[in-house]
Amino acid sequence: MHPVDVGEKRLMIVNVNGQFYATDRICTHEEADLSTGFLTGTFVTCPLHLSRFDVVSGEVQNAPASVPLKTYGLKIEGTSVYVQL
Ligand code: FES
């Protein structure tokens, strides 16, 4: 999970076995940085209260968070990563 700032947005690029995904990186529960959490398959676990989100859909898998994570379209050209904001 790689943190990226784009203007005011705090995103992370997630590499899941060579498939890349872009999501917000601030947990929807409080202000934890998800890029410092744990990735298991497509699920990121928040380091603060252990909510779990699917980085593909943004859906919450485990409370206490209840609001999905925002996800973004992404494409890779050569060594550049483009995120559709
Ligand atoms: S800040 Fe992420 S679960 Fe609470």
Coordinates of C-alpha atoms and ligand atoms in Angstrom, one line a residue:
M1 CA 0.0 0.0 0.0
H2 CA 1.6 3.2 -1.2
P3 CA 0.4 6.6 0.2
V4 CA -0.1 9.4 -2.4
D5 CA -1.3 13.0 -2.0
V6 CA -3.1 14.6 -4.9
G7 CA -4.0 18.2 -4.0
E8 CA -6.2 17.9 -0.9
K9 CA -6.9 14.2 -1.4
R10 CA -5.0 11.6 0.6
L11 CA -5.0 8.4 -1.4
M12 CA -3.3 5.0 -1.4
I13 CA -2.4 2.8 -4.3
V14 CA -2.7 -0.8 -3.4
N15 CA -1.0 -3.7 -5.2
V16 CA -2.8 -7.0 -4.8
N17 CA -0.8 -9.6 -6.7
G18 CA -0.1 -7.2 -9.6
Q19 CA -3.6 -5.7 -9.7
F20 CA -3.6 -2.1 -8.7
Y21 CA -6.4 -0.2 -6.9
A22 CA -6.8 3.4 -5.7
T23 CA -8.7 4.3 -2.6
D24 CA -8.9 7.1 0.0
R25 CA -6.4 6.2 2.7
I26 CA -8.0 7.9 5.7
C27 CA -10.3 5.5 7.5
T28 CA -14.0 6.5 7.4
H29 CA -14.3 5.8 11.1
E30 CA -11.7 8.2 12.4
E31 CA -8.4 9.7 11.1
A32 CA -6.2 6.6 10.9
D33 CA -4.0 6.2 7.8
L34 CA -5.0 2.9 6.2
S35 CA -1.7 2.7 4.3
T36 CA -0.1 1.9 7.6
G37 CA -2.6 -0.9 8.2
F38 CA -2.6 -4.5 7.1
L39 CA -3.4 -5.9 3.7
T40 CA -4.8 -9.5 3.4
G41 CA -5.8 -10.3 -0.1
T42 CA -8.1 -7.3 -1.2
F43 CA -8.9 -6.4 2.4
V44 CA -7.2 -3.6 4.3
T45 CA -7.4 -3.6 8.1
C46 CA -7.3 -0.2 9.9
P47 CA -4.4 0.0 12.3
L48 CA -6.4 1.9 14.9
H49 CA -9.7 0.0 15.6
L50 CA -9.4 -2.8 13.1
S51 CA -12.2 -2.0 10.7
R52 CA -11.8 -3.9 7.5
F53 CA -12.5 -2.6 3.9
D54 CA -12.4 -4.2 0.5
V55 CA -10.1 -2.1 -1.6
V56 CA -11.9 -3.2 -4.8
S57 CA -15.4 -2.1 -3.8
G58 CA -14.6 0.0 -0.8
E59 CA -17.2 -1.9 1.2
V60 CA -16.9 -2.2 4.9
Q61 CA -16.3 -5.8 6.0
N62 CA -15.8 -5.2 9.8
A63 CA -17.1 -2.5 12.2
P64 CA -16.7 -0.1 13.8
A65 CA -16.5 1.8 10.5
S66 CA -19.9 1.9 8.7
V67 CA -19.2 4.2 5.7
P68 CA -17.5 2.6 2.7
L69 CA -14.1 3.7 1.5
K70 CA -14.1 5.8 -1.6
T71 CA -12.5 4.0 -4.6
Y72 CA -11.1 5.5 -7.8
G73 CA -10.5 4.3 -11.3
L74 CA -6.9 3.7 -12.2
K75 CA -4.8 2.9 -15.2
I76 CA -1.1 2.2 -15.7
E77 CA 0.9 3.3 -18.7
G78 CA 4.5 2.2 -18.6
T79 CA 5.8 3.3 -15.2
S80 CA 3.1 5.9 -14.6
V81 CA -0.1 5.5 -12.6
Y82 CA -3.1 7.6 -13.4
V83 CA -6.0 7.9 -11.0
Q84 CA -9.5 9.2 -12.1
L85 CA -10.6 11.6 -9.4
Ligands
FES1 S1 -10.0 4.8 12.8 FE1 -10.2 3.0 11.5 S2 -11.5 1.7 12.5 FE2 -11.4 3.5 13.8

